[in-house]
Amino acid sequence: MSIQKKEDHIQICLDPASQIGSAGWERYRFVHQAMPDVSFAEIDTSCEFLGKPCSIPLMISGMTGGSETAAMINQHIALACETARIPFGVGSMRIALEHPETASSFQVRPYAPNVPILANLGLVQLNYGFGLDECKRAVELLEADALMFHLNPILEAISQDGNTDFTGLMPKLEKIIRHLGVPVLVKEVGFGISAKVAQELRDVGVRTIDVAGWGGTNWAFVEGRRTGNSLGSVFSSWGIPTSDAVRDCSKISGLSVIAGGGMRTGVDMAKAMALGASLSSIAQPALAAALQSPEAVLAVIDRYLGELKTTMFAVGAGTLKALQAASIEVRE
């Protein structure tokens, strides 16, 4: 994986054309409470993630790393997450393990000493020479609270140098879960996780997934544009909308679901929680801000917080637990 590839991804993701489709939140509507019986000033959005207190059920998810631009992005996001008290997951760390000179672009713990930090590797790399030692190195490099494996078969198929052997990964994942020493989470990258796959992940010991569904940054489009591969446009409409993935995967006992993919507003976050999610994740909505400053990223986080609190007020939910029990209707 090259530094130029990382830089290309950043630039393409900044293009509004990379945002394709709908996560499906417009199909759901809360029942408005004209008499909410809560005080807006007392609404509590606090939660816990990976054993640490957070101010809002929002995570800024893995985007990048490996270049000077990526280092700045990660630093700005980490500083903002520390101030806001929310989790941060870095982008794929494969480049840091293969090219140690890039490792510093991922090392955000000094900027975010008190919030959950997640390391990130592609699960398919377990079929290409990576094992427990590499996973431990990624966690140690970041002083991470957990390791997030990402699933990206469509992206790998479109990439010119893609790793497309996804056979036999579940037993290898189970071994990592048993021996790594920190929690192991699994996410998609924008095409969604079905209930069937979520159950299989749960069966080998995964306790938290980010469904990262269709309706946000479209990595078929991104990689297709980068490589000139027409598969990118053909598969830009492929995937499970985030709202459907959240609804279906949240029914699995013992599995915590993060709603990622096309989470554009705090209203989307609230709807995800009402459908069973425990947390939401965003990436591209914070990217342009992260190129500017930590304060710009904080402004994005504050917008989501304000929208979430207003939604909670309008449905009469003073806590996240009450929000999860709020009445929500499907609009066909």
mmCIF file of C-alpha atoms in Angstrom:
data_model
loop_
_atom_site.group_PDB
_atom_site.id
_atom_site.type_symbol
_atom_site.label_atom_id
_atom_site.label_comp_id
_atom_site.label_asym_id
_atom_site.label_seq_id
_atom_site.Cartn_x
_atom_site.Cartn_y
_atom_site.Cartn_z
ATOM 1 C CA MET A 1 0.000 0.000 0.000
ATOM 2 C CA SER A 2 1.512 3.321 -1.101
ATOM 3 C CA ILE A 3 1.476 6.762 0.479
ATOM 4 C CA GLN A 4 0.159 8.139 -2.815
ATOM 5 C CA LYS A 5 -2.815 5.790 -2.618
ATOM 6 C CA LYS A 6 -3.626 7.195 0.828
ATOM 7 C CA GLU A 7 -3.387 10.757 -0.507
ATOM 8 C CA ASP A 8 -5.601 9.905 -3.490
ATOM 9 C CA HIS A 9 -8.252 8.455 -1.189
ATOM 10 C CA ILE A 10 -8.345 11.654 0.883
ATOM 11 C CA GLN A 11 -8.816 13.868 -2.165
ATOM 12 C CA ILE A 12 -11.512 11.686 -3.745
ATOM 13 C CA CYS A 13 -13.441 11.414 -0.467
ATOM 14 C CA LEU A 14 -13.573 15.221 -0.287
ATOM 15 C CA ASP A 15 -15.510 15.215 -3.574
ATOM 16 C CA PRO A 16 -19.290 15.271 -2.886
ATOM 17 C CA ALA A 17 -19.657 12.764 -5.739
ATOM 18 C CA SER A 18 -18.167 10.117 -3.423
ATOM 19 C CA GLN A 19 -21.316 10.288 -1.295
ATOM 20 C CA ILE A 20 -23.798 7.995 -3.001
ATOM 21 C CA GLY A 21 -27.268 6.788 -2.118
ATOM 22 C CA SER A 22 -29.285 6.897 1.072
ATOM 23 C CA ALA A 23 -28.732 5.092 4.346
ATOM 24 C CA GLY A 24 -32.520 4.834 4.604
ATOM 25 C CA TRP A 25 -33.184 7.032 7.632
ATOM 26 C CA GLU A 26 -35.877 8.957 5.739
ATOM 27 C CA ARG A 27 -38.002 5.799 5.937
ATOM 28 C CA TYR A 28 -38.293 6.190 9.713
ATOM 29 C CA ARG A 29 -40.109 8.876 11.675
ATOM 30 C CA PHE A 30 -40.335 9.457 15.410
ATOM 31 C CA VAL A 31 -43.704 10.106 17.011
ATOM 32 C CA HIS A 32 -43.487 13.764 18.047
ATOM 33 C CA GLN A 33 -44.215 14.527 21.694
ATOM 34 C CA ALA A 34 -45.868 17.949 22.015
ATOM 35 C CA MET A 35 -45.569 17.579 25.809
ATOM 36 C CA PRO A 36 -42.109 16.019 26.201
ATOM 37 C CA ASP A 37 -42.040 16.179 30.055
ATOM 38 C CA VAL A 38 -38.248 16.685 30.102
ATOM 39 C CA SER A 39 -36.013 19.707 30.600
ATOM 40 C CA PHE A 40 -33.750 20.355 27.615
ATOM 41 C CA ALA A 41 -31.004 21.531 29.961
ATOM 42 C CA GLU A 42 -31.048 18.203 31.796
ATOM 43 C CA ILE A 43 -30.907 15.878 28.779
ATOM 44 C CA ASP A 44 -28.078 13.391 29.317
ATOM 45 C CA THR A 45 -26.247 12.049 26.246
ATOM 46 C CA SER A 46 -23.406 10.406 28.170
ATOM 47 C CA CYS A 47 -22.484 6.771 27.632
ATOM 48 C CA GLU A 48 -19.636 4.315 28.064
ATOM 49 C CA PHE A 49 -17.537 2.702 25.340
ATOM 50 C CA LEU A 50 -14.671 0.266 25.852
ATOM 51 C CA GLY A 51 -14.847 0.953 29.570
ATOM 52 C CA LYS A 52 -14.364 4.705 29.256
ATOM 53 C CA PRO A 53 -16.915 7.509 29.751
ATOM 54 C CA CYS A 54 -18.008 9.392 26.626
ATOM 55 C CA SER A 55 -20.093 12.547 26.317
ATOM 56 C CA ILE A 56 -22.126 11.461 23.303
ATOM 57 C CA PRO A 57 -22.694 8.111 21.522
ATOM 58 C CA LEU A 58 -20.588 9.156 18.541
ATOM 59 C CA MET A 59 -17.258 7.880 17.234
ATOM 60 C CA ILE A 60 -15.090 9.350 14.513
ATOM 61 C CA SER A 61 -14.200 6.287 12.505
ATOM 62 C CA GLY A 62 -11.091 5.187 10.660
ATOM 63 C CA MET A 63 -10.192 7.271 7.620
ATOM 64 C CA THR A 64 -6.496 7.551 6.949
ATOM 65 C CA GLY A 65 -2.864 7.425 7.997
ATOM 66 C CA GLY A 66 0.567 7.025 6.449
ATOM 67 C CA SER A 67 1.194 10.455 4.915
ATOM 68 C CA GLU A 68 1.928 13.967 6.158
ATOM 69 C CA THR A 69 -1.612 15.050 5.342
ATOM 70 C CA ALA A 70 -2.986 12.007 7.136
ATOM 71 C CA ALA A 71 -0.852 12.769 10.180
ATOM 72 C CA MET A 72 -2.355 16.253 10.399
ATOM 73 C CA ILE A 73 -5.880 14.889 9.953
ATOM 74 C CA ASN A 74 -5.383 12.314 12.693
ATOM 75 C CA GLN A 75 -3.849 14.850 15.074
ATOM 76 C CA HIS A 76 -6.689 17.335 14.597
ATOM 77 C CA ILE A 77 -9.342 14.652 15.062
ATOM 78 C CA ALA A 78 -7.625 13.242 18.145
ATOM 79 C CA LEU A 79 -7.426 16.660 19.794
ATOM 80 C CA ALA A 80 -11.101 17.282 19.057
ATOM 81 C CA CYS A 81 -12.135 13.850 20.327
ATOM 82 C CA GLU A 82 -10.220 14.407 23.555
ATOM 83 C CA THR A 83 -11.956 17.737 24.118
ATOM 84 C CA ALA A 84 -15.378 16.340 23.235
ATOM 85 C CA ARG A 85 -14.752 13.039 25.055
ATOM 86 C CA ILE A 86 -15.671 10.724 22.187
ATOM 87 C CA PRO A 87 -13.878 7.682 20.667
ATOM 88 C CA PHE A 88 -11.562 7.816 17.663
ATOM 89 C CA GLY A 89 -10.538 5.021 15.328
ATOM 90 C CA VAL A 90 -7.632 5.546 12.934
ATOM 91 C CA GLY A 91 -7.450 4.325 9.348
ATOM 92 C CA SER A 92 -5.889 1.062 8.198
ATOM 93 C CA MET A 93 -2.496 0.573 9.864
ATOM 94 C CA ARG A 94 -1.133 -1.934 7.377
ATOM 95 C CA ILE A 95 1.139 0.741 5.910
ATOM 96 C CA ALA A 96 2.552 1.494 9.380
ATOM 97 C CA LEU A 97 3.524 -2.141 9.899
ATOM 98 C CA GLU A 98 5.003 -2.572 6.426
ATOM 99 C CA HIS A 99 6.672 0.860 6.346
ATOM 100 C CA PRO A 100 7.616 1.817 9.925
ATOM 101 C CA GLU A 101 8.658 5.298 8.831
ATOM 102 C CA THR A 102 4.938 6.103 8.451
ATOM 103 C CA ALA A 103 3.975 4.903 11.941
ATOM 104 C CA SER A 104 4.100 8.339 13.541
ATOM 105 C CA SER A 105 1.132 9.470 11.425
ATOM 106 C CA PHE A 106 -1.040 7.076 13.438
ATOM 107 C CA GLN A 107 0.300 7.778 16.930
ATOM 108 C CA VAL A 108 -2.496 9.914 18.336
ATOM 109 C CA ARG A 109 -2.492 8.811 21.977
ATOM 110 C CA PRO A 110 -0.469 11.863 23.138
ATOM 111 C CA TYR A 111 -3.255 14.070 21.741
ATOM 112 C CA ALA A 112 -6.094 11.973 23.166
ATOM 113 C CA PRO A 113 -4.901 10.398 26.435
ATOM 114 C CA ASN A 114 -8.310 9.778 27.988
ATOM 115 C CA VAL A 115 -10.673 8.625 25.247
ATOM 116 C CA PRO A 116 -11.082 5.238 23.535
ATOM 117 C CA ILE A 117 -8.648 4.812 20.638
ATOM 118 C CA LEU A 118 -9.074 1.960 18.139
ATOM 119 C CA ALA A 119 -6.336 0.429 16.004
ATOM 120 C CA ASN A 120 -7.383 -0.734 12.536
ATOM 121 C CA LEU A 121 -6.326 -3.557 10.213
ATOM 122 C CA GLY A 122 -7.962 -5.325 7.290
ATOM 123 C CA LEU A 123 -9.207 -8.750 8.335
ATOM 124 C CA VAL A 124 -8.142 -10.174 4.969
ATOM 125 C CA GLN A 125 -4.511 -9.433 5.889
ATOM 126 C CA LEU A 126 -4.671 -12.525 8.103
ATOM 127 C CA ASN A 127 -4.455 -14.423 4.791
ATOM 128 C CA TYR A 128 -1.499 -12.355 3.598
ATOM 129 C CA GLY A 129 1.148 -12.804 6.255
ATOM 130 C CA PHE A 130 -0.351 -10.946 9.197
ATOM 131 C CA GLY A 131 -1.062 -12.761 12.449
ATOM 132 C CA LEU A 132 -1.256 -12.250 16.185
ATOM 133 C CA ASP A 133 2.137 -10.525 16.355
ATOM 134 C CA GLU A 134 1.150 -7.894 13.789
ATOM 135 C CA CYS A 135 -2.153 -7.282 15.573
ATOM 136 C CA LYS A 136 -0.303 -6.784 18.851
ATOM 137 C CA ARG A 137 2.131 -4.400 17.173
ATOM 138 C CA ALA A 138 -0.738 -2.302 15.823
ATOM 139 C CA VAL A 139 -2.347 -2.082 19.256
ATOM 140 C CA GLU A 140 0.954 -1.285 20.979
ATOM 141 C CA LEU A 141 1.907 1.316 18.385
ATOM 142 C CA LEU A 142 -1.284 3.211 19.112
ATOM 143 C CA GLU A 143 -1.601 2.358 22.812
ATOM 144 C CA ALA A 144 -5.072 1.400 21.645
ATOM 145 C CA ASP A 145 -8.031 0.289 23.720
ATOM 146 C CA ALA A 146 -9.200 -2.131 21.016
ATOM 147 C CA LEU A 147 -8.536 -3.427 17.518
ATOM 148 C CA MET A 148 -11.058 -2.831 14.752
ATOM 149 C CA PHE A 149 -10.819 -5.236 11.816
ATOM 150 C CA HIS A 150 -12.349 -3.923 8.614
ATOM 151 C CA LEU A 151 -14.065 -6.006 5.927
ATOM 152 C CA ASN A 152 -13.712 -4.651 2.394
ATOM 153 C CA PRO A 153 -14.222 -7.333 -0.285
ATOM 154 C CA ILE A 154 -15.696 -4.962 -2.888
ATOM 155 C CA LEU A 155 -12.865 -2.477 -2.438
ATOM 156 C CA GLU A 156 -10.245 -5.211 -2.748
ATOM 157 C CA ALA A 157 -11.895 -6.585 -5.896
ATOM 158 C CA ILE A 158 -11.821 -3.173 -7.577
ATOM 159 C CA SER A 159 -8.295 -2.281 -6.487
ATOM 160 C CA GLN A 160 -5.496 -3.080 -8.939
ATOM 161 C CA ASP A 161 -3.432 -4.638 -6.157
ATOM 162 C CA GLY A 162 -6.322 -5.994 -4.106
ATOM 163 C CA ASN A 163 -6.094 -8.859 -1.606
ATOM 164 C CA THR A 164 -9.074 -10.983 -2.544
ATOM 165 C CA ASP A 165 -8.557 -14.307 -0.740
ATOM 166 C CA PHE A 166 -11.203 -14.142 1.994
ATOM 167 C CA THR A 167 -11.264 -17.903 2.646
ATOM 168 C CA GLY A 168 -10.958 -19.323 6.146
ATOM 169 C CA LEU A 169 -10.891 -16.015 8.006
ATOM 170 C CA MET A 170 -13.320 -16.874 10.811
ATOM 171 C CA PRO A 171 -11.014 -19.355 12.628
ATOM 172 C CA LYS A 172 -8.136 -16.897 12.337
ATOM 173 C CA LEU A 173 -10.330 -14.114 13.715
ATOM 174 C CA GLU A 174 -11.362 -16.334 16.617
ATOM 175 C CA LYS A 175 -7.701 -16.965 17.480
ATOM 176 C CA ILE A 176 -6.950 -13.237 17.526
ATOM 177 C CA ILE A 177 -9.956 -12.582 19.764
ATOM 178 C CA ARG A 178 -8.790 -15.227 22.238
ATOM 179 C CA HIS A 179 -5.178 -14.101 22.480
ATOM 180 C CA LEU A 180 -4.899 -10.391 21.645
ATOM 181 C CA GLY A 181 -5.675 -9.105 25.118
ATOM 182 C CA VAL A 182 -7.896 -6.190 24.059
ATOM 183 C CA PRO A 183 -11.411 -6.198 22.573
ATOM 184 C CA VAL A 184 -11.691 -6.993 18.865
ATOM 185 C CA LEU A 185 -14.383 -5.238 16.856
ATOM 186 C CA VAL A 186 -15.334 -5.694 13.200
ATOM 187 C CA LYS A 187 -16.616 -3.150 10.687
ATOM 188 C CA GLU A 188 -17.460 -2.921 7.020
ATOM 189 C CA VAL A 189 -16.283 0.055 4.978
ATOM 190 C CA GLY A 190 -19.555 1.172 3.435
ATOM 191 C CA PHE A 191 -21.363 -1.874 2.042
ATOM 192 C CA GLY A 192 -23.002 -3.095 5.254
ATOM 193 C CA ILE A 193 -23.050 -6.247 7.361
ATOM 194 C CA SER A 194 -25.954 -8.676 7.073
ATOM 195 C CA ALA A 195 -27.578 -10.396 10.036
ATOM 196 C CA LYS A 196 -26.114 -13.708 8.843
ATOM 197 C CA VAL A 197 -22.540 -12.427 8.863
ATOM 198 C CA ALA A 198 -23.154 -10.594 12.141
ATOM 199 C CA GLN A 199 -24.306 -13.842 13.755
ATOM 200 C CA GLU A 200 -21.223 -15.655 12.459
ATOM 201 C CA LEU A 201 -19.021 -12.926 13.924
ATOM 202 C CA ARG A 202 -20.855 -13.170 17.224
ATOM 203 C CA ASP A 203 -20.374 -16.947 17.233
ATOM 204 C CA VAL A 204 -16.562 -16.602 17.124
ATOM 205 C CA GLY A 205 -16.501 -14.044 19.921
ATOM 206 C CA VAL A 206 -17.046 -10.612 18.375
ATOM 207 C CA ARG A 207 -19.119 -8.481 20.733
ATOM 208 C CA THR A 208 -19.322 -5.215 18.769
ATOM 209 C CA ILE A 209 -19.657 -4.473 15.055
ATOM 210 C CA ASP A 210 -19.912 -1.286 13.029
ATOM 211 C CA VAL A 211 -22.306 -2.151 10.215
ATOM 212 C CA ALA A 212 -20.847 0.705 8.082
ATOM 213 C CA GLY A 213 -23.644 0.403 5.579
ATOM 214 C CA TRP A 214 -24.446 1.814 2.154
ATOM 215 C CA GLY A 215 -25.478 5.441 1.891
ATOM 216 C CA GLY A 216 -22.335 7.350 2.802
ATOM 217 C CA THR A 217 -18.848 7.363 1.321
ATOM 218 C CA ASN A 218 -18.918 4.910 -1.559
ATOM 219 C CA TRP A 219 -15.627 3.059 -1.733
ATOM 220 C CA ALA A 220 -16.544 1.389 -5.008
ATOM 221 C CA PHE A 221 -16.728 4.864 -6.512
ATOM 222 C CA VAL A 222 -13.576 6.030 -4.712
ATOM 223 C CA GLU A 223 -11.414 3.106 -5.771
ATOM 224 C CA GLY A 224 -12.953 3.008 -9.234
ATOM 225 C CA ARG A 225 -12.032 6.630 -9.796
ATOM 226 C CA ARG A 226 -8.524 6.108 -8.411
ATOM 227 C CA THR A 227 -7.783 3.104 -10.612
ATOM 228 C CA GLY A 228 -9.955 3.863 -13.633
ATOM 229 C CA ASN A 229 -11.747 0.544 -13.104
ATOM 230 C CA SER A 230 -15.314 0.543 -14.475
ATOM 231 C CA LEU A 231 -16.303 -1.884 -11.711
ATOM 232 C CA GLY A 232 -16.411 1.175 -9.465
ATOM 233 C CA SER A 233 -19.468 2.624 -11.182
ATOM 234 C CA VAL A 234 -21.125 -0.771 -11.624
ATOM 235 C CA PHE A 235 -20.919 -1.516 -7.894
ATOM 236 C CA SER A 236 -21.585 1.984 -6.588
ATOM 237 C CA SER A 237 -25.191 0.954 -5.884
ATOM 238 C CA TRP A 238 -24.172 -2.288 -4.160
ATOM 239 C CA GLY A 239 -24.675 -2.781 -0.448
ATOM 240 C CA ILE A 240 -27.005 -2.921 2.536
ATOM 241 C CA PRO A 241 -28.382 0.480 3.590
ATOM 242 C CA THR A 242 -27.219 1.372 7.079
ATOM 243 C CA SER A 243 -30.719 1.572 8.543
ATOM 244 C CA ASP A 244 -31.522 -1.966 7.356
ATOM 245 C CA ALA A 245 -28.237 -3.333 8.693
ATOM 246 C CA VAL A 246 -28.787 -1.692 12.090
ATOM 247 C CA ARG A 247 -32.348 -2.982 12.321
ATOM 248 C CA ASP A 248 -31.399 -6.554 11.428
ATOM 249 C CA CYS A 249 -28.097 -6.879 13.299
ATOM 250 C CA SER A 250 -29.473 -5.328 16.495
ATOM 251 C CA LYS A 251 -31.734 -8.358 16.902
ATOM 252 C CA ILE A 252 -28.731 -10.621 17.566
ATOM 253 C CA SER A 253 -28.344 -11.403 21.252
ATOM 254 C CA GLY A 254 -25.092 -10.327 22.860
ATOM 255 C CA LEU A 255 -23.998 -8.147 19.952
ATOM 256 C CA SER A 256 -23.571 -4.386 20.244
ATOM 257 C CA VAL A 257 -24.132 -2.476 17.010
ATOM 258 C CA ILE A 258 -22.504 0.756 15.877
ATOM 259 C CA ALA A 259 -24.383 2.623 13.145
ATOM 260 C CA GLY A 260 -21.917 3.831 10.526
ATOM 261 C CA GLY A 261 -22.407 4.823 6.913
ATOM 262 C CA GLY A 262 -24.369 7.910 5.879
ATOM 263 C CA MET A 263 -24.895 9.251 9.386
ATOM 264 C CA ARG A 264 -25.471 12.845 8.318
ATOM 265 C CA THR A 265 -27.252 14.311 11.342
ATOM 266 C CA GLY A 266 -27.954 13.806 15.013
ATOM 267 C CA VAL A 267 -31.482 12.847 13.975
ATOM 268 C CA ASP A 268 -29.970 9.899 12.092
ATOM 269 C CA MET A 269 -28.073 8.992 15.268
ATOM 270 C CA ALA A 270 -31.275 9.060 17.295
ATOM 271 C CA LYS A 271 -33.121 6.893 14.780
ATOM 272 C CA ALA A 272 -30.259 4.390 14.847
ATOM 273 C CA MET A 273 -30.476 4.152 18.630
ATOM 274 C CA ALA A 274 -34.238 3.653 18.459
ATOM 275 C CA LEU A 275 -33.570 0.750 16.067
ATOM 276 C CA GLY A 276 -31.081 -0.816 18.477
ATOM 277 C CA ALA A 277 -27.670 0.784 17.902
ATOM 278 C CA SER A 278 -25.547 1.701 20.906
ATOM 279 C CA LEU A 279 -23.306 4.186 19.086
ATOM 280 C CA SER A 280 -22.949 5.942 15.742
ATOM 281 C CA SER A 281 -19.811 6.541 13.710
ATOM 282 C CA ILE A 282 -18.899 9.191 11.166
ATOM 283 C CA ALA A 283 -15.879 9.701 8.934
ATOM 284 C CA GLN A 284 -16.319 11.818 5.802
ATOM 285 C CA PRO A 285 -18.435 14.496 7.559
ATOM 286 C CA ALA A 286 -15.365 15.294 9.681
ATOM 287 C CA LEU A 287 -12.765 15.035 6.905
ATOM 288 C CA ALA A 288 -12.859 18.563 5.490
ATOM 289 C CA ALA A 289 -12.928 19.979 9.012
ATOM 290 C CA ALA A 290 -9.929 17.853 10.001
ATOM 291 C CA LEU A 291 -7.911 19.448 7.214
ATOM 292 C CA GLN A 292 -8.517 22.808 8.903
ATOM 293 C CA SER A 293 -8.171 22.533 12.677
ATOM 294 C CA PRO A 294 -9.267 20.690 15.836
ATOM 295 C CA GLU A 295 -11.768 23.508 16.402
ATOM 296 C CA ALA A 296 -13.398 22.837 13.038
ATOM 297 C CA VAL A 297 -13.785 19.156 13.951
ATOM 298 C CA LEU A 298 -15.264 20.170 17.305
ATOM 299 C CA ALA A 299 -17.834 22.267 15.463
ATOM 300 C CA VAL A 300 -18.928 19.165 13.536
ATOM 301 C CA ILE A 301 -19.211 17.157 16.765
ATOM 302 C CA ASP A 302 -21.168 19.971 18.423
ATOM 303 C CA ARG A 303 -23.591 20.044 15.502
ATOM 304 C CA TYR A 304 -24.322 16.343 15.912
ATOM 305 C CA LEU A 305 -24.722 16.813 19.667
ATOM 306 C CA GLY A 306 -27.185 19.676 19.246
ATOM 307 C CA GLU A 307 -29.230 17.738 16.713
ATOM 308 C CA LEU A 308 -29.267 14.637 18.916
ATOM 309 C CA LYS A 309 -30.349 16.562 22.019
ATOM 310 C CA THR A 310 -33.104 18.361 20.107
ATOM 311 C CA THR A 311 -34.400 15.027 18.817
ATOM 312 C CA MET A 312 -34.350 13.584 22.329
ATOM 313 C CA PHE A 313 -36.261 16.631 23.575
ATOM 314 C CA ALA A 314 -38.869 16.259 20.821
ATOM 315 C CA VAL A 315 -39.537 12.607 21.703
ATOM 316 C CA GLY A 316 -39.476 13.170 25.471
ATOM 317 C CA ALA A 317 -36.283 11.212 26.103
ATOM 318 C CA GLY A 318 -34.073 12.593 28.860
ATOM 319 C CA THR A 319 -31.537 9.763 28.582
ATOM 320 C CA LEU A 320 -30.164 7.496 25.876
ATOM 321 C CA LYS A 321 -31.982 4.569 27.473
ATOM 322 C CA ALA A 322 -35.250 6.441 27.082
ATOM 323 C CA LEU A 323 -34.349 7.304 23.483
ATOM 324 C CA GLN A 324 -33.828 3.621 22.690
ATOM 325 C CA ALA A 325 -37.385 3.005 23.874
ATOM 326 C CA ALA A 326 -38.890 5.903 21.904
ATOM 327 C CA SER A 327 -41.676 5.196 19.450
ATOM 328 C CA ILE A 328 -40.514 5.195 15.836
ATOM 329 C CA GLU A 329 -42.613 4.463 12.760
ATOM 330 C CA VAL A 330 -41.709 3.037 9.364
ATOM 331 C CA ARG A 331 -42.768 5.164 6.412
ATOM 332 C CA GLU A 332 -43.372 2.956 3.399
#
